[in-house]
PDB file of C-alpha atoms in Angstrom:
ATOM      1  CA  ASP U   1     -40.605  32.037 156.186  1.00 61.00           C
ATOM      2  CA  ALA U   2     -40.756  33.682 160.133  1.00 63.00           C
ATOM      3  CA  LYS U   3     -37.414  33.186 162.122  1.00 84.00           C
ATOM      4  CA  THR U   4     -39.504  33.431 164.982  1.00 91.00           C
ATOM      5  CA  THR U   5     -41.673  31.210 167.143  1.00 92.00           C
ATOM      6  CA  GLN U   6     -44.363  31.431 169.416  1.00 95.00           C
ATOM      7  CA  PRO U   7     -46.945  28.843 171.378  1.00 96.00           C
ATOM      8  CA  PRO U   8     -50.279  29.675 169.933  1.00 95.00           C
ATOM      9  CA  SER U   9     -52.110  30.963 172.645  1.00 97.00           C
ATOM     10  CA  MET U  10     -52.409  31.981 176.649  1.00 97.00           C
ATOM     11  CA  ASP U  11     -54.397  32.229 179.871  1.00 97.00           C
ATOM     12  CA  CYS U  12     -54.067  34.959 182.021  1.00 97.00           C
ATOM     13  CA  ALA U  13     -56.196  36.253 185.141  1.00 97.00           C
ATOM     14  CA  GLU U  14     -56.313  40.165 185.034  1.00 97.00           C
ATOM     15  CA  GLY U  15     -54.575  41.786 187.510  1.00 97.00           C
ATOM     16  CA  ARG U  16     -51.103  39.113 187.007  1.00 97.00           C
ATOM     17  CA  ALA U  17     -47.897  39.395 184.531  1.00 97.00           C
ATOM     18  CA  ALA U  18     -48.954  37.999 181.138  1.00 98.00           C
ATOM     19  CA  ASN U  19     -45.882  36.405 180.419  1.00 98.00           C
ATOM     20  CA  LEU U  20     -45.343  35.964 175.994  1.00 98.00           C
ATOM     21  CA  PRO U  21     -41.817  34.016 175.359  1.00 97.00           C
ATOM     22  CA  CYS U  22     -40.473  33.909 171.872  1.00 96.00           C
ATOM     23  CA  ASN U  23     -37.770  31.489 170.076  1.00 94.00           C
ATOM     24  CA  HIS U  24     -35.031  33.141 167.546  1.00 91.00           C
ATOM     25  CA  SER U  25     -32.683  30.629 167.223  1.00 89.00           C
ATOM     26  CA  THR U  26     -32.029  32.167 163.878  1.00 86.00           C
ATOM     27  CA  ILE U  27     -31.170  35.777 165.149  1.00 87.00           C
ATOM     28  CA  SER U  28     -27.985  37.337 163.285  1.00 84.00           C
ATOM     29  CA  GLY U  29     -25.643  39.727 165.317  1.00 80.00           C
ATOM     30  CA  ASN U  30     -27.409  43.180 164.341  1.00 83.00           C
ATOM     31  CA  GLU U  31     -30.803  41.863 163.603  1.00 87.00           C
ATOM     32  CA  TYR U  32     -33.662  43.739 166.020  1.00 90.00           C
ATOM     33  CA  VAL U  33     -37.250  41.518 167.437  1.00 93.00           C
ATOM     34  CA  TYR U  34     -39.591  43.596 167.323  1.00 94.00           C
ATOM     35  CA  TRP U  35     -43.338  42.670 168.878  1.00 96.00           C
ATOM     36  CA  TYR U  36     -46.932  43.842 167.912  1.00 97.00           C
ATOM     37  CA  ARG U  37     -49.935  42.780 169.063  1.00 97.00           C
ATOM     38  CA  GLN U  38     -53.565  43.184 166.826  1.00 96.00           C
ATOM     39  CA  ILE U  39     -56.889  43.330 168.234  1.00 93.00           C
ATOM     40  CA  HIS U  40     -59.716  41.896 166.056  1.00 85.00           C
ATOM     41  CA  SER U  41     -60.531  44.025 162.939  1.00 81.00           C
ATOM     42  CA  GLN U  42     -57.676  46.538 164.067  1.00 90.00           C
ATOM     43  CA  GLY U  43     -53.994  47.010 162.573  1.00 94.00           C
ATOM     44  CA  PRO U  44     -51.399  45.575 164.910  1.00 95.00           C
ATOM     45  CA  GLN U  45     -50.130  47.902 166.621  1.00 96.00           C
ATOM     46  CA  TYR U  46     -46.121  48.692 167.812  1.00 95.00           C
ATOM     47  CA  ILE U  47     -45.385  47.379 170.988  1.00 97.00           C
ATOM     48  CA  ILE U  48     -41.585  47.352 171.997  1.00 97.00           C
ATOM     49  CA  HIS U  49     -38.128  46.655 169.998  1.00 95.00           C
ATOM     50  CA  GLY U  50     -34.937  45.704 171.155  1.00 93.00           C
ATOM     51  CA  LEU U  51     -31.873  44.710 170.140  1.00 91.00           C
ATOM     52  CA  LYS U  52     -29.993  43.144 172.797  1.00 89.00           C
ATOM     53  CA  ASN U  53     -30.458  45.110 175.649  1.00 85.00           C
ATOM     54  CA  ASN U  54     -33.873  44.581 178.354  1.00 93.00           C
ATOM     55  CA  GLU U  55     -36.259  47.829 177.144  1.00 96.00           C
ATOM     56  CA  THR U  56     -39.491  49.149 178.916  1.00 97.00           C
ATOM     57  CA  ASN U  57     -41.923  51.539 177.931  1.00 96.00           C
ATOM     58  CA  GLU U  58     -45.597  52.659 178.983  1.00 95.00           C
ATOM     59  CA  MET U  59     -46.773  49.585 177.890  1.00 94.00           C
ATOM     60  CA  ALA U  60     -43.872  46.583 178.373  1.00 97.00           C
ATOM     61  CA  SER U  61     -41.153  45.106 179.258  1.00 98.00           C
ATOM     62  CA  LEU U  62     -39.137  43.470 176.192  1.00 98.00           C
ATOM     63  CA  ILE U  63     -36.401  40.635 177.928  1.00 97.00           C
ATOM     64  CA  ILE U  64     -33.698  39.177 175.707  1.00 95.00           C
ATOM     65  CA  THR U  65     -31.248  36.967 176.652  1.00 94.00           C
ATOM     66  CA  GLU U  66     -27.746  36.919 176.753  1.00 93.00           C
ATOM     67  CA  ASP U  67     -27.340  35.143 173.494  1.00 92.00           C
ATOM     68  CA  ARG U  68     -30.489  36.707 172.091  1.00 92.00           C
ATOM     69  CA  LYS U  69     -31.814  33.551 170.624  1.00 93.00           C
ATOM     70  CA  SER U  70     -34.891  33.601 172.785  1.00 94.00           C
ATOM     71  CA  SER U  71     -37.247  37.086 174.609  1.00 95.00           C
ATOM     72  CA  THR U  72     -40.163  36.936 177.155  1.00 97.00           C
ATOM     73  CA  LEU U  73     -42.382  40.252 176.452  1.00 98.00           C
ATOM     74  CA  ILE U  74     -43.716  40.957 180.092  1.00 98.00           C
ATOM     75  CA  LEU U  75     -47.592  42.736 180.574  1.00 98.00           C
ATOM     76  CA  PRO U  76     -46.544  43.657 184.043  1.00 97.00           C
ATOM     77  CA  HIS U  77     -51.351  44.016 184.725  1.00 96.00           C
ATOM     78  CA  ALA U  78     -52.805  42.954 182.405  1.00 97.00           C
ATOM     79  CA  THR U  79     -56.219  43.967 181.453  1.00 97.00           C
ATOM     80  CA  LEU U  80     -59.014  42.466 179.682  1.00 97.00           C
ATOM     81  CA  ARG U  81     -58.421  45.289 176.329  1.00 95.00           C
ATOM     82  CA  ASP U  82     -55.066  43.517 176.185  1.00 97.00           C
ATOM     83  CA  THR U  83     -56.594  40.218 174.471  1.00 97.00           C
ATOM     84  CA  ALA U  84     -55.453  40.300 171.521  1.00 97.00           C
ATOM     85  CA  VAL U  85     -52.584  37.908 169.102  1.00 96.00           C
ATOM     86  CA  TYR U  86     -48.911  39.294 169.822  1.00 97.00           C
ATOM     87  CA  TYR U  87     -46.928  38.787 167.206  1.00 95.00           C
ATOM     88  CA  CYS U  88     -42.808  38.381 168.106  1.00 95.00           C
ATOM     89  CA  ILE U  89     -41.157  39.356 164.916  1.00 92.00           C
ATOM     90  CA  VAL U  90     -37.708  39.612 162.815  1.00 89.00           C
ATOM     91  CA  ARG U  91     -36.501  41.902 160.011  1.00 80.00           C
ATOM     92  CA  VAL U  92     -35.528  39.697 157.478  1.00 74.00           C
ATOM     93  CA  ALA U  93     -33.996  41.386 154.743  1.00 73.00           C
ATOM     94  CA  GLY U  94     -35.582  44.452 156.065  1.00 74.00           C
ATOM     95  CA  LYS U  95     -39.358  42.306 155.438  1.00 79.00           C
ATOM     96  CA  LEU U  96     -41.692  42.583 158.999  1.00 82.00           C
ATOM     97  CA  ILE U  97     -42.476  39.070 158.386  1.00 81.00           C
ATOM     98  CA  PHE U  98     -45.679  38.046 160.756  1.00 82.00           C
ATOM     99  CA  GLY U  99     -46.260  34.629 162.198  1.00 81.00           C
ATOM    100  CA  THR U 100     -49.003  33.410 163.509  1.00 83.00           C
ATOM    101  CA  GLY U 101     -48.770  34.655 167.265  1.00 92.00           C
ATOM    102  CA  THR U 102     -50.305  34.192 170.360  1.00 96.00           C
ATOM    103  CA  ARG U 103     -53.481  34.552 170.954  1.00 96.00           C
ATOM    104  CA  LEU U 104     -53.630  35.569 174.234  1.00 98.00           C
ATOM    105  CA  GLN U 105     -57.111  35.549 176.685  1.00 98.00           C
ATOM    106  CA  VAL U 106     -57.239  37.717 179.766  1.00 97.00           C
ATOM    107  CA  PHE U 107     -60.004  36.772 181.782  1.00 96.00           C
ATOM    108  CA  PRO U 108     -61.479  38.252 184.912  1.00 96.00           C
TER     109      PRO U 108
ATOM    110  CA  ASP S   1     -48.582  59.469 169.009  1.00 70.00           C
ATOM    111  CA  VAL S   2     -47.964  57.858 165.206  1.00 71.00           C
ATOM    112  CA  LYS S   3     -51.708  58.425 163.604  1.00 91.00           C
ATOM    113  CA  VAL S   4     -52.177  56.280 160.145  1.00 96.00           C
ATOM    114  CA  THR S   5     -55.079  57.036 158.413  1.00 96.00           C
ATOM    115  CA  GLN S   6     -56.906  54.708 156.383  1.00 96.00           C
ATOM    116  CA  SER S   7     -59.744  56.642 153.997  1.00 90.00           C
ATOM    117  CA  SER S   8     -61.930  53.516 154.394  1.00 92.00           C
ATOM    118  CA  ARG S   9     -62.723  50.800 156.508  1.00 94.00           C
ATOM    119  CA  TYR S  10     -65.174  49.223 154.566  1.00 96.00           C
ATOM    120  CA  LEU S  11     -65.177  49.395 150.933  1.00 97.00           C
ATOM    121  CA  VAL S  12     -67.396  47.381 148.901  1.00 97.00           C
ATOM    122  CA  LYS S  13     -66.452  47.732 145.094  1.00 97.00           C
ATOM    123  CA  ARG S  14     -67.371  44.889 141.872  1.00 97.00           C
ATOM    124  CA  THR S  15     -65.226  43.345 139.517  1.00 98.00           C
ATOM    125  CA  GLY S  16     -63.093  45.072 136.550  1.00 97.00           C
ATOM    126  CA  GLU S  17     -64.122  48.361 138.919  1.00 97.00           C
ATOM    127  CA  LYS S  18     -60.415  50.621 139.482  1.00 97.00           C
ATOM    128  CA  VAL S  19     -60.206  50.852 143.208  1.00 97.00           C
ATOM    129  CA  PHE S  20     -58.570  53.385 145.552  1.00 97.00           C
ATOM    130  CA  LEU S  21     -57.463  53.285 148.597  1.00 98.00           C
ATOM    131  CA  GLU S  22     -56.292  55.703 149.978  1.00 97.00           C
ATOM    132  CA  CYS S  23     -53.578  56.570 153.159  1.00 97.00           C
ATOM    133  CA  VAL S  24     -52.048  59.287 155.879  1.00 97.00           C
ATOM    134  CA  GLN S  25     -49.641  59.599 158.349  1.00 96.00           C
ATOM    135  CA  ASP S  26     -49.221  62.860 160.232  1.00 94.00           C
ATOM    136  CA  MET S  27     -45.364  62.205 161.563  1.00 91.00           C
ATOM    137  CA  ASP S  28     -43.372  63.299 158.182  1.00 92.00           C
ATOM    138  CA  HIS S  29     -42.330  59.200 157.734  1.00 93.00           C
ATOM    139  CA  GLU S  30     -40.004  58.870 154.922  1.00 92.00           C
ATOM    140  CA  ASN S  31     -41.566  55.060 154.363  1.00 92.00           C
ATOM    141  CA  MET S  32     -45.036  53.863 153.788  1.00 94.00           C
ATOM    142  CA  PHE S  33     -46.233  50.333 153.193  1.00 94.00           C
ATOM    143  CA  TRP S  34     -49.480  48.701 151.636  1.00 97.00           C
ATOM    144  CA  TYR S  35     -50.175  45.158 152.818  1.00 96.00           C
ATOM    145  CA  ARG S  36     -52.502  42.539 152.902  1.00 96.00           C
ATOM    146  CA  GLN S  37     -53.634  40.141 155.634  1.00 94.00           C
ATOM    147  CA  ASP S  38     -55.583  36.965 154.643  1.00 93.00           C
ATOM    148  CA  PRO S  39     -56.058  34.033 157.169  1.00 89.00           C
ATOM    149  CA  GLY S  40     -53.254  31.428 157.407  1.00 84.00           C
ATOM    150  CA  LEU S  41     -51.184  33.842 155.278  1.00 86.00           C
ATOM    151  CA  GLY S  42     -50.545  36.719 157.769  1.00 85.00           C
ATOM    152  CA  LEU S  43     -49.017  40.103 156.415  1.00 88.00           C
ATOM    153  CA  ARG S  44     -47.519  40.619 153.024  1.00 91.00           C
ATOM    154  CA  LEU S  45     -45.898  43.118 151.634  1.00 93.00           C
ATOM    155  CA  ILE S  46     -47.386  44.753 148.643  1.00 96.00           C
ATOM    156  CA  TYR S  47     -45.297  47.848 147.722  1.00 96.00           C
ATOM    157  CA  PHE S  48     -43.230  50.103 149.758  1.00 93.00           C
ATOM    158  CA  SER S  49     -42.237  54.100 149.237  1.00 94.00           C
ATOM    159  CA  TYR S  50     -39.055  55.753 150.779  1.00 91.00           C
ATOM    160  CA  ASP S  51     -39.769  59.254 149.285  1.00 91.00           C
ATOM    161  CA  VAL S  52     -42.224  61.266 146.686  1.00 92.00           C
ATOM    162  CA  LYS S  53     -42.363  59.463 143.909  1.00 88.00           C
ATOM    163  CA  MET S  54     -40.190  56.479 144.544  1.00 91.00           C
ATOM    164  CA  LYS S  55     -41.503  53.412 144.508  1.00 94.00           C
ATOM    165  CA  GLU S  56     -40.534  49.961 144.955  1.00 93.00           C
ATOM    166  CA  LYS S  57     -42.329  46.328 144.487  1.00 95.00           C
ATOM    167  CA  GLY S  58     -42.707  43.791 147.372  1.00 93.00           C
ATOM    168  CA  ASP S  59     -43.605  40.307 147.877  1.00 91.00           C
ATOM    169  CA  ILE S  60     -47.099  40.625 145.865  1.00 95.00           C
ATOM    170  CA  PRO S  61     -47.339  43.826 143.753  1.00 97.00           C
ATOM    171  CA  GLU S  62     -49.110  42.110 140.943  1.00 96.00           C
ATOM    172  CA  GLY S  63     -52.662  43.847 140.057  1.00 96.00           C
ATOM    173  CA  TYR S  64     -51.674  46.457 142.534  1.00 98.00           C
ATOM    174  CA  SER S  65     -50.183  49.701 142.044  1.00 97.00           C
ATOM    175  CA  VAL S  66     -48.702  52.588 143.715  1.00 97.00           C
ATOM    176  CA  SER S  67     -48.555  56.565 144.127  1.00 97.00           C
ATOM    177  CA  ARG S  68     -47.053  58.947 146.647  1.00 97.00           C
ATOM    178  CA  GLU S  69     -47.713  62.334 145.262  1.00 95.00           C
ATOM    179  CA  LYS S  70     -46.323  63.748 149.223  1.00 96.00           C
ATOM    180  CA  LYS S  71     -44.545  63.238 151.785  1.00 95.00           C
ATOM    181  CA  GLU S  72     -47.745  62.547 153.924  1.00 96.00           C
ATOM    182  CA  ARG S  73     -49.657  60.461 151.198  1.00 97.00           C
ATOM    183  CA  PHE S  74     -49.640  56.637 149.853  1.00 97.00           C
ATOM    184  CA  SER S  75     -52.369  54.855 147.219  1.00 97.00           C
ATOM    185  CA  LEU S  76     -52.647  52.244 146.783  1.00 98.00           C
ATOM    186  CA  ILE S  77     -54.611  51.690 142.904  1.00 98.00           C
ATOM    187  CA  LEU S  78     -55.888  48.216 141.957  1.00 97.00           C
ATOM    188  CA  GLU S  79     -56.173  48.549 138.631  1.00 94.00           C
ATOM    189  CA  SER S  80     -59.395  46.437 137.833  1.00 97.00           C
ATOM    190  CA  ALA S  81     -60.381  44.616 140.676  1.00 97.00           C
ATOM    191  CA  SER S  82     -60.737  40.599 140.835  1.00 97.00           C
ATOM    192  CA  THR S  83     -62.463  38.172 143.782  1.00 97.00           C
ATOM    193  CA  ASN S  84     -59.296  37.087 144.572  1.00 97.00           C
ATOM    194  CA  GLN S  85     -58.537  40.599 145.942  1.00 98.00           C
ATOM    195  CA  THR S  86     -60.746  40.598 148.636  1.00 98.00           C
ATOM    196  CA  SER S  87     -58.759  41.175 151.619  1.00 97.00           C
ATOM    197  CA  MET S  88     -58.357  43.426 154.633  1.00 96.00           C
ATOM    198  CA  TYR S  89     -55.392  46.135 153.521  1.00 98.00           C
ATOM    199  CA  LEU S  90     -52.960  48.036 155.736  1.00 97.00           C
ATOM    200  CA  CYS S  91     -51.190  51.454 155.559  1.00 97.00           C
ATOM    201  CA  ALA S  92     -47.585  51.244 157.673  1.00 95.00           C
ATOM    202  CA  SER S  93     -45.246  54.696 157.801  1.00 94.00           C
ATOM    203  CA  SER S  94     -41.974  54.500 159.796  1.00 92.00           C
ATOM    204  CA  PHE S  95     -38.712  56.453 159.282  1.00 88.00           C
ATOM    205  CA  ALA S  96     -35.311  56.324 157.019  1.00 77.00           C
ATOM    206  CA  GLY S  97     -34.465  53.940 155.626  1.00 68.00           C
ATOM    207  CA  PHE S  98     -36.048  50.180 154.507  1.00 64.00           C
ATOM    208  CA  TYR S  99     -33.351  48.645 156.887  1.00 67.00           C
ATOM    209  CA  SER S 100     -33.207  50.554 159.891  1.00 74.00           C
ATOM    210  CA  ASN S 101     -34.847  49.578 163.272  1.00 84.00           C
ATOM    211  CA  GLN S 102     -37.416  52.012 163.340  1.00 87.00           C
ATOM    212  CA  PRO S 103     -40.609  50.855 164.383  1.00 91.00           C
ATOM    213  CA  GLN S 104     -43.410  50.516 161.337  1.00 92.00           C
ATOM    214  CA  HIS S 105     -46.512  51.643 162.633  1.00 94.00           C
ATOM    215  CA  PHE S 106     -49.424  50.625 160.948  1.00 96.00           C
ATOM    216  CA  GLY S 107     -53.127  51.763 161.015  1.00 96.00           C
ATOM    217  CA  ASP S 108     -56.753  50.116 160.984  1.00 95.00           C
ATOM    218  CA  GLY S 109     -56.937  48.625 157.662  1.00 96.00           C
ATOM    219  CA  THR S 110     -59.562  48.484 155.295  1.00 97.00           C
ATOM    220  CA  ARG S 111     -61.373  45.740 154.461  1.00 96.00           C
ATOM    221  CA  LEU S 112     -62.603  45.564 150.752  1.00 97.00           C
ATOM    222  CA  SER S 113     -64.337  42.960 149.024  1.00 98.00           C
ATOM    223  CA  ILE S 114     -64.860  42.878 145.803  1.00 98.00           C
ATOM    224  CA  LEU S 115     -68.437  40.998 144.426  1.00 97.00           C
TER     225      LEU S 115
END
């Protein structure tokens, strides 16, 4: 079973920041949090991952709370092409366990 | 950028046929994986390989086998295709260590239909 909990859906206006939350209250001290997204009919696309420090790359930022029980993926300026299902994942025994994710709809 | 290429986007085969799905990665990754994705069931790991000629069973290996003769190529074989193997098949690769923190990178998938 997935070790993460995400809201099933979110909306965001184009050009605004999209903040996608994730709860992982049972995460262990050495387990990383990974974010992927999947656009319809394509394979999952890796976005970002982190352990305990905040991370940023060209796609997004990842904010992890100090107790590591939750995190937020931030897309700073959402576009229509960011409409996808976003998965927050904590690896279990080396395996990626994809839950049901958050369906993000970006609207004009 | 990491490139994981799956040989076919769509494939239609008949029950009982032997089916080969091919995957190639260009990043010199040690690890390669095969998943299937079904509605309501998420991604399930079929097999993975951490080196040439090495393979390990995942969560649902029954009815499948794999081959890794070269580092960049990982093949999934359906020995005798059945209708319950109709699914989206996803290949992924990553740098060394099944338990390492390196992310897996996925191909675009093969949507396989068994008639």
